[in-house]
PDB file of C-alpha atoms in Angstrom:
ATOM      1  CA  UNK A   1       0.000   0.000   0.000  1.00 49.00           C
ATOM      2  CA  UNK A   2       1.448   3.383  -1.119  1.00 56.00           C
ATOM      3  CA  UNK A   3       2.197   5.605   1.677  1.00 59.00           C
ATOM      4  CA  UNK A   4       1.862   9.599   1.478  1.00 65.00           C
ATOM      5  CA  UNK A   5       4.319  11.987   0.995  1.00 65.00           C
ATOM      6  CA  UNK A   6       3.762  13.397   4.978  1.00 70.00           C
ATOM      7  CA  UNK A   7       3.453  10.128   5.863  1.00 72.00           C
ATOM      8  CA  UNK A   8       6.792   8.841   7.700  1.00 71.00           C
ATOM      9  CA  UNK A   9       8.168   5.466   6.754  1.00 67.00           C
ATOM     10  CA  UNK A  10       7.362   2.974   9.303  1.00 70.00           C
ATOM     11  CA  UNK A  11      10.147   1.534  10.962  1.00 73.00           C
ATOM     12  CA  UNK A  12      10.589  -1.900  12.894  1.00 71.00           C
ATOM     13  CA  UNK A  13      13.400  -2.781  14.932  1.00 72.00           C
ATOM     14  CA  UNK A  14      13.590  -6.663  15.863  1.00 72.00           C
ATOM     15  CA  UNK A  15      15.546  -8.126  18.669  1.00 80.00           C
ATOM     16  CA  UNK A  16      17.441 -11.275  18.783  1.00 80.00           C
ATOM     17  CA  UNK A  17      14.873 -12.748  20.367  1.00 80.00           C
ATOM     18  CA  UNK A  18      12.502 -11.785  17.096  1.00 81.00           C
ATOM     19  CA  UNK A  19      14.495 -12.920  14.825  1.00 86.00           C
ATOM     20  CA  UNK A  20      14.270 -16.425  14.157  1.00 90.00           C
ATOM     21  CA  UNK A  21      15.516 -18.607  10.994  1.00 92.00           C
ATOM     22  CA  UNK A  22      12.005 -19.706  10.419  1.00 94.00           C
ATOM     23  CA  UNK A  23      10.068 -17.693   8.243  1.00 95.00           C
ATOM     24  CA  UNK A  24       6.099 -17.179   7.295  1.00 94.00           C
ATOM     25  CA  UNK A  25       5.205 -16.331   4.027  1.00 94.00           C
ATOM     26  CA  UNK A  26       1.968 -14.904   3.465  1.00 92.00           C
ATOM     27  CA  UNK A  27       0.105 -13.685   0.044  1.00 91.00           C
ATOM     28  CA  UNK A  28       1.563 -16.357  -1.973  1.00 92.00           C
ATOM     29  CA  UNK A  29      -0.440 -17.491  -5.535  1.00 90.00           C
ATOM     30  CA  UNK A  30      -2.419 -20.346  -4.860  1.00 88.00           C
ATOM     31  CA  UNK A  31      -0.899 -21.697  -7.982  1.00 89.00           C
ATOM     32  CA  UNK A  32       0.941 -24.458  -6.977  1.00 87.00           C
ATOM     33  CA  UNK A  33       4.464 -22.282  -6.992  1.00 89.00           C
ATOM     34  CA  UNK A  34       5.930 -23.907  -4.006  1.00 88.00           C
ATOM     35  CA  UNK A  35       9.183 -24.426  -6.112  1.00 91.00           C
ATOM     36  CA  UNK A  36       9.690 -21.433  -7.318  1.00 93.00           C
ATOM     37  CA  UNK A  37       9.210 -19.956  -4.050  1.00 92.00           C
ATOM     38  CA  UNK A  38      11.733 -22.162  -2.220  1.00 92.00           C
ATOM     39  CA  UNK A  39      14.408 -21.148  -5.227  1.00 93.00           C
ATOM     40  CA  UNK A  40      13.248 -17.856  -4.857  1.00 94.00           C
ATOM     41  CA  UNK A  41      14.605 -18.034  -0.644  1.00 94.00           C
ATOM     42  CA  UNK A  42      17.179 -20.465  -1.616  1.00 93.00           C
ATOM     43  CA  UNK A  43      18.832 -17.788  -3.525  1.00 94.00           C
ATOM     44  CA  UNK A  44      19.692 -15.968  -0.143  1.00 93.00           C
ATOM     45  CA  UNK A  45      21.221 -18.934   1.289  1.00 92.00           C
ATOM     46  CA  UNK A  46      20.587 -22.758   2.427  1.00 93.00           C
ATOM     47  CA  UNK A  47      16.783 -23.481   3.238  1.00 93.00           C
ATOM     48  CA  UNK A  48      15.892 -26.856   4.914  1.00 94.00           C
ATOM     49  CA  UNK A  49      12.427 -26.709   4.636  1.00 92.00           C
ATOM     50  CA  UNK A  50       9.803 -25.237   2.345  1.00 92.00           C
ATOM     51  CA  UNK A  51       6.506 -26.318   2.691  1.00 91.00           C
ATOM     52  CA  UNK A  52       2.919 -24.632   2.738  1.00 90.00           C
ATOM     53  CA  UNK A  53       0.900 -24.021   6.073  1.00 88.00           C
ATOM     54  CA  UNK A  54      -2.793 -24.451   7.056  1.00 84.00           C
ATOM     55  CA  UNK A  55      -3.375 -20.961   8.062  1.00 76.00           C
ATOM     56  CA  UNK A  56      -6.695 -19.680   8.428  1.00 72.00           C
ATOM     57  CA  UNK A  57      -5.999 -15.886   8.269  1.00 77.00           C
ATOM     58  CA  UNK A  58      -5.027 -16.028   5.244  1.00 77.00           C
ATOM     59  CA  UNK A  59      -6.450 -14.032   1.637  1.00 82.00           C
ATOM     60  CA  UNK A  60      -8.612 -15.800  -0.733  1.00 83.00           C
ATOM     61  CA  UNK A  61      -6.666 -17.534  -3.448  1.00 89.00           C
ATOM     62  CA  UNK A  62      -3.667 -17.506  -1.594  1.00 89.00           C
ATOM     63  CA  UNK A  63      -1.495 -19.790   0.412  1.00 90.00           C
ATOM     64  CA  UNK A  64       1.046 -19.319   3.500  1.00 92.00           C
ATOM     65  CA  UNK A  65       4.250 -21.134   3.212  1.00 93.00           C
ATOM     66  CA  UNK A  66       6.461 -22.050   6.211  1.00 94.00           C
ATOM     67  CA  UNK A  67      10.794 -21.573   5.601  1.00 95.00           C
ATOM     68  CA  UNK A  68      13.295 -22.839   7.351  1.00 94.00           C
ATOM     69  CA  UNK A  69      17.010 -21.627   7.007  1.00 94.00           C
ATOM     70  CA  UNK A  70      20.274 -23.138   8.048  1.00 92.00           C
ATOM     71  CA  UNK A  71      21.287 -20.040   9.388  1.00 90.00           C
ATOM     72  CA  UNK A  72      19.579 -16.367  10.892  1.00 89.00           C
ATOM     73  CA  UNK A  73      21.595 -14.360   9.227  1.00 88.00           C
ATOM     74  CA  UNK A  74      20.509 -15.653   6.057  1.00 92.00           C
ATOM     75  CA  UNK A  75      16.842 -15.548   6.762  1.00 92.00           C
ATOM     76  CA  UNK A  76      17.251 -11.585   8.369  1.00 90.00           C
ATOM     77  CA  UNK A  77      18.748 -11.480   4.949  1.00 92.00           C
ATOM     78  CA  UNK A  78      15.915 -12.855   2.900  1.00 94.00           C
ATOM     79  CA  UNK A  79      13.343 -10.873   4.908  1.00 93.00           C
ATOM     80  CA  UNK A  80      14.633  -7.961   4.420  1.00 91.00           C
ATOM     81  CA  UNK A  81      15.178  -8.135   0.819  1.00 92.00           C
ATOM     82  CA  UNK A  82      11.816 -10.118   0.239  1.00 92.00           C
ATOM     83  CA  UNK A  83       9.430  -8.557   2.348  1.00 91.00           C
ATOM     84  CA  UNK A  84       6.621  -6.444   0.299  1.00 90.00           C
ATOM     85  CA  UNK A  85       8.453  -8.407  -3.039  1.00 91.00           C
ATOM     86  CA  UNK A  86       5.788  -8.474  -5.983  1.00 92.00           C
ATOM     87  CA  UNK A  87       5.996 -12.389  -6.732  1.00 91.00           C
ATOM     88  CA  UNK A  88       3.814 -13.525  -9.515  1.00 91.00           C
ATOM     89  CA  UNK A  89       1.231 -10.511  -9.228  1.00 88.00           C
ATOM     90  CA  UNK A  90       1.104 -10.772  -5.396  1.00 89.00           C
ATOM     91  CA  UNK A  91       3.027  -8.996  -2.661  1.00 92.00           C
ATOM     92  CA  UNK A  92       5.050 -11.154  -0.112  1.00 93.00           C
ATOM     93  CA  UNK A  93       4.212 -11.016   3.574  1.00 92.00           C
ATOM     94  CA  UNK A  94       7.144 -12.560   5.321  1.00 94.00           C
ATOM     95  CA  UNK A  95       7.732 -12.767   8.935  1.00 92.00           C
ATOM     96  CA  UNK A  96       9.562 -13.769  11.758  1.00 92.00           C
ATOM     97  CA  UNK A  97       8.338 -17.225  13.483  1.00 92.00           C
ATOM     98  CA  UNK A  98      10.655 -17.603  16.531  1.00 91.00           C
ATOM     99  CA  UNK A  99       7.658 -19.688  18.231  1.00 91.00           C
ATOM    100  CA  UNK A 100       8.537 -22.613  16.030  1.00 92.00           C
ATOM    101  CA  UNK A 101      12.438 -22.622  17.250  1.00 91.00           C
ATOM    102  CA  UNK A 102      13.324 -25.432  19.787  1.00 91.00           C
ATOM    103  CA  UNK A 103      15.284 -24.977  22.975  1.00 92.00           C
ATOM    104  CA  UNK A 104      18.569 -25.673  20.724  1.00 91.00           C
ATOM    105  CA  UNK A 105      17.737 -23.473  18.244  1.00 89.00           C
ATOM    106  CA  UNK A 106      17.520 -20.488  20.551  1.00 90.00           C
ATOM    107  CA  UNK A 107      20.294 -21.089  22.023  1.00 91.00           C
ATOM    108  CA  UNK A 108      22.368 -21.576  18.598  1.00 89.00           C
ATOM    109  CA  UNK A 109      20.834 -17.900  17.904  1.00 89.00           C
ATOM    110  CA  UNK A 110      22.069 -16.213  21.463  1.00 90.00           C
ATOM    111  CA  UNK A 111      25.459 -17.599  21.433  1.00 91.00           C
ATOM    112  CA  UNK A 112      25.906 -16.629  17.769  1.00 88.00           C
ATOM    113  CA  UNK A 113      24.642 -12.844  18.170  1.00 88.00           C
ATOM    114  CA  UNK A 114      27.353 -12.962  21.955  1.00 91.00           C
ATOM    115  CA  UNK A 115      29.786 -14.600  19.229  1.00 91.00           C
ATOM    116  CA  UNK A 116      28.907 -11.647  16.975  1.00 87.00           C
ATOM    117  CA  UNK A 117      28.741  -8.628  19.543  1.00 89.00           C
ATOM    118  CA  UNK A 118      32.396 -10.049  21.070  1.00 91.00           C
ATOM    119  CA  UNK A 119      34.131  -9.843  17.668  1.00 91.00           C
ATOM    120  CA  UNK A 120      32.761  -6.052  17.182  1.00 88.00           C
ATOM    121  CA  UNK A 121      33.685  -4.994  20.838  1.00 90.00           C
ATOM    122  CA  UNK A 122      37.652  -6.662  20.266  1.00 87.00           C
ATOM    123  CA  UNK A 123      38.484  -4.744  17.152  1.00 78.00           C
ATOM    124  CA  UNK A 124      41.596  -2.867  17.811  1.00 61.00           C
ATOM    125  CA  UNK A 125      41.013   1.053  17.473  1.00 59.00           C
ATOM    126  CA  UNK A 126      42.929   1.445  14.441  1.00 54.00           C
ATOM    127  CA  UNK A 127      40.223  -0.902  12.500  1.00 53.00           C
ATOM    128  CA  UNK A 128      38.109   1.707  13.816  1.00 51.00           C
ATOM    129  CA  UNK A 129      40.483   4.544  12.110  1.00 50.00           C
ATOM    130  CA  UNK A 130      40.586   2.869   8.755  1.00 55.00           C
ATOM    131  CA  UNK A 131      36.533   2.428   8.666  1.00 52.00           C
ATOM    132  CA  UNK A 132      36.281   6.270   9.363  1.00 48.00           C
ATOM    133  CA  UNK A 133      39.378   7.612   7.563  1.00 50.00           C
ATOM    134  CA  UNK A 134      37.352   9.805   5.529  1.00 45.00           C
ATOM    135  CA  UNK A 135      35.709  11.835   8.495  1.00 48.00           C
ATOM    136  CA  UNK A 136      39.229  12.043  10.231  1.00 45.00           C
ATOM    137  CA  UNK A 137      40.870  13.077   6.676  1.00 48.00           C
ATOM    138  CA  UNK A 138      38.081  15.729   6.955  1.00 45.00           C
ATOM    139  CA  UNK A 139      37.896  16.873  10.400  1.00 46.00           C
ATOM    140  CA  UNK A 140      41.569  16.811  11.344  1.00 47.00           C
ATOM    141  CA  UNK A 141      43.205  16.838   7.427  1.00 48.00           C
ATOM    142  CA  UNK A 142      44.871  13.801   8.566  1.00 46.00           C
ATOM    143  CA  UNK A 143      45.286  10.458   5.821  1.00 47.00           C
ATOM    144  CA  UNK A 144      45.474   6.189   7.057  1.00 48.00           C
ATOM    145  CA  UNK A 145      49.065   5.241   6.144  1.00 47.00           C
ATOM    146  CA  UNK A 146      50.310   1.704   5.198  1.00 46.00           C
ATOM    147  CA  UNK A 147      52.578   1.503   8.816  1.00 47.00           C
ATOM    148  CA  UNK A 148      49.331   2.036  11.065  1.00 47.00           C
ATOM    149  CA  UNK A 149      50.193   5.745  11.719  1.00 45.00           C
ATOM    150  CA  UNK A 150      48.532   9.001  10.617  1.00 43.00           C
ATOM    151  CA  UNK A 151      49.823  12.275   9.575  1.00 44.00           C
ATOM    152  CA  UNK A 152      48.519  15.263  10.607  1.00 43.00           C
ATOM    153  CA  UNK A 153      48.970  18.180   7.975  1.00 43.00           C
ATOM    154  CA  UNK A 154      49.692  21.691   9.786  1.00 41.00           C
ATOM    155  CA  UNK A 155      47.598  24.633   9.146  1.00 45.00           C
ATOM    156  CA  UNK A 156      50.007  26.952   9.997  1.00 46.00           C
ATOM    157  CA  UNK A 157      51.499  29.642   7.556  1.00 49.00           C
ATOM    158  CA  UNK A 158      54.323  27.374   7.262  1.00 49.00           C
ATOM    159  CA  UNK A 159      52.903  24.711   5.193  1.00 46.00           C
ATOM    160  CA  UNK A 160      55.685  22.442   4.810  1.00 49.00           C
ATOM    161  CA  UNK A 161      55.845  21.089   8.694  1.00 48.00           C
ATOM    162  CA  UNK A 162      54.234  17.808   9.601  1.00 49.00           C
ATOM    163  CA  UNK A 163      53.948  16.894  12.901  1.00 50.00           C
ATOM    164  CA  UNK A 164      53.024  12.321  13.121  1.00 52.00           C
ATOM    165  CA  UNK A 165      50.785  11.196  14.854  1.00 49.00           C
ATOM    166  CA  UNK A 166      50.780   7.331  15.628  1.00 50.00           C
ATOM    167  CA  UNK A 167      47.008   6.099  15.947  1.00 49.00           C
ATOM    168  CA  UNK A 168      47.019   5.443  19.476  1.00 49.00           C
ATOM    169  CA  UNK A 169      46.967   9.272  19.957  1.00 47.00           C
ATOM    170  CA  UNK A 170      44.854  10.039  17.454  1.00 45.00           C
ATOM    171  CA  UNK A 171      42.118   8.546  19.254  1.00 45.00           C
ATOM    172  CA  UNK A 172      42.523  11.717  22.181  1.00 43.00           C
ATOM    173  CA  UNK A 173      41.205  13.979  19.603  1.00 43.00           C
ATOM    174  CA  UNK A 174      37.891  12.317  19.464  1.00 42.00           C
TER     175      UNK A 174
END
């Protein structure tokens, strides 16, 4: 449904605990396209199941399917990207079904996201430095070098002086 121009976008925000790597699709053709639906999520990575639902919720002349993926991050993936897809004249209603995950499952899915928030959190600072060279190189006039280490360009009259920073100290200025 087309929203209007004053209209702000409506946003979601999902937790771990919403996502899930099972997936309901709703608004799907009741034309027997359970194959080309399950390529359709395949394409976004490995799927175990596909299969169709007995929902009762559910539009005239059209079916709800039920996906399973190997992994969350390729269902988040498929979500977002298929979510409100035309597919074959209908638009796709997919969801999150973390009520269908088993004890194992959920705990697959916390560990991963700990694994996940650990590995962002241990990044040394200068990994930080390189992602955001551009806003130092604009804020400070200061360019990432090959040995780790920044230069800072002088704005004095003198133009020819550099003074080097190494990256440790760099991180002061913030």
């Amino acid at each position: 449904m087309p929203r209007y121009k004053d209209e702000p976008p409506a946003i979601r925000v999902y937790t771990v605990c919403d996502e899930s790597k099972y997936l309901i699709v709703k608004n799907v053709p009741a034309l027997g396209c359970g194959d080309e639906l399950s390529r359709l999520f395949g394409s976004y990575g490995d799927i175990e199941e596909c299969k169709p639902m007995d929902y009762e919720d559910c539009e005239p002349f059209t079916d709800v399917y039920w996906v399973k993926f190997r992994q969350v991050n390729n269902a988040r993936f498929a979500k977002r990207k298929l979510d409100e897809f035309v597919f074959l004249g209908n638009r796709l209603q997919v969801s999150y079904a973390p009520q269908y995950e088993s004890l194992s499952d959920t705990k697959e899915k916390l560990e991963g996201r700990r694994k996940e928030v650990l590995a962002r959190l241990s990044r040394k600072p200068c990994q930080y430095l390189n992602d955001f060279s551009w806003e130092i190189q604009w804020v400070y006039g200061s360019y990432p070098r090959n040995t780790g280490e920044f230069q800072h360009i002088s704005h004095n009259a003198d133009s020819s002086s550099m003074t080097r920073v190494t990256s440790d100290k760099v991180w002061h200025y913030f």
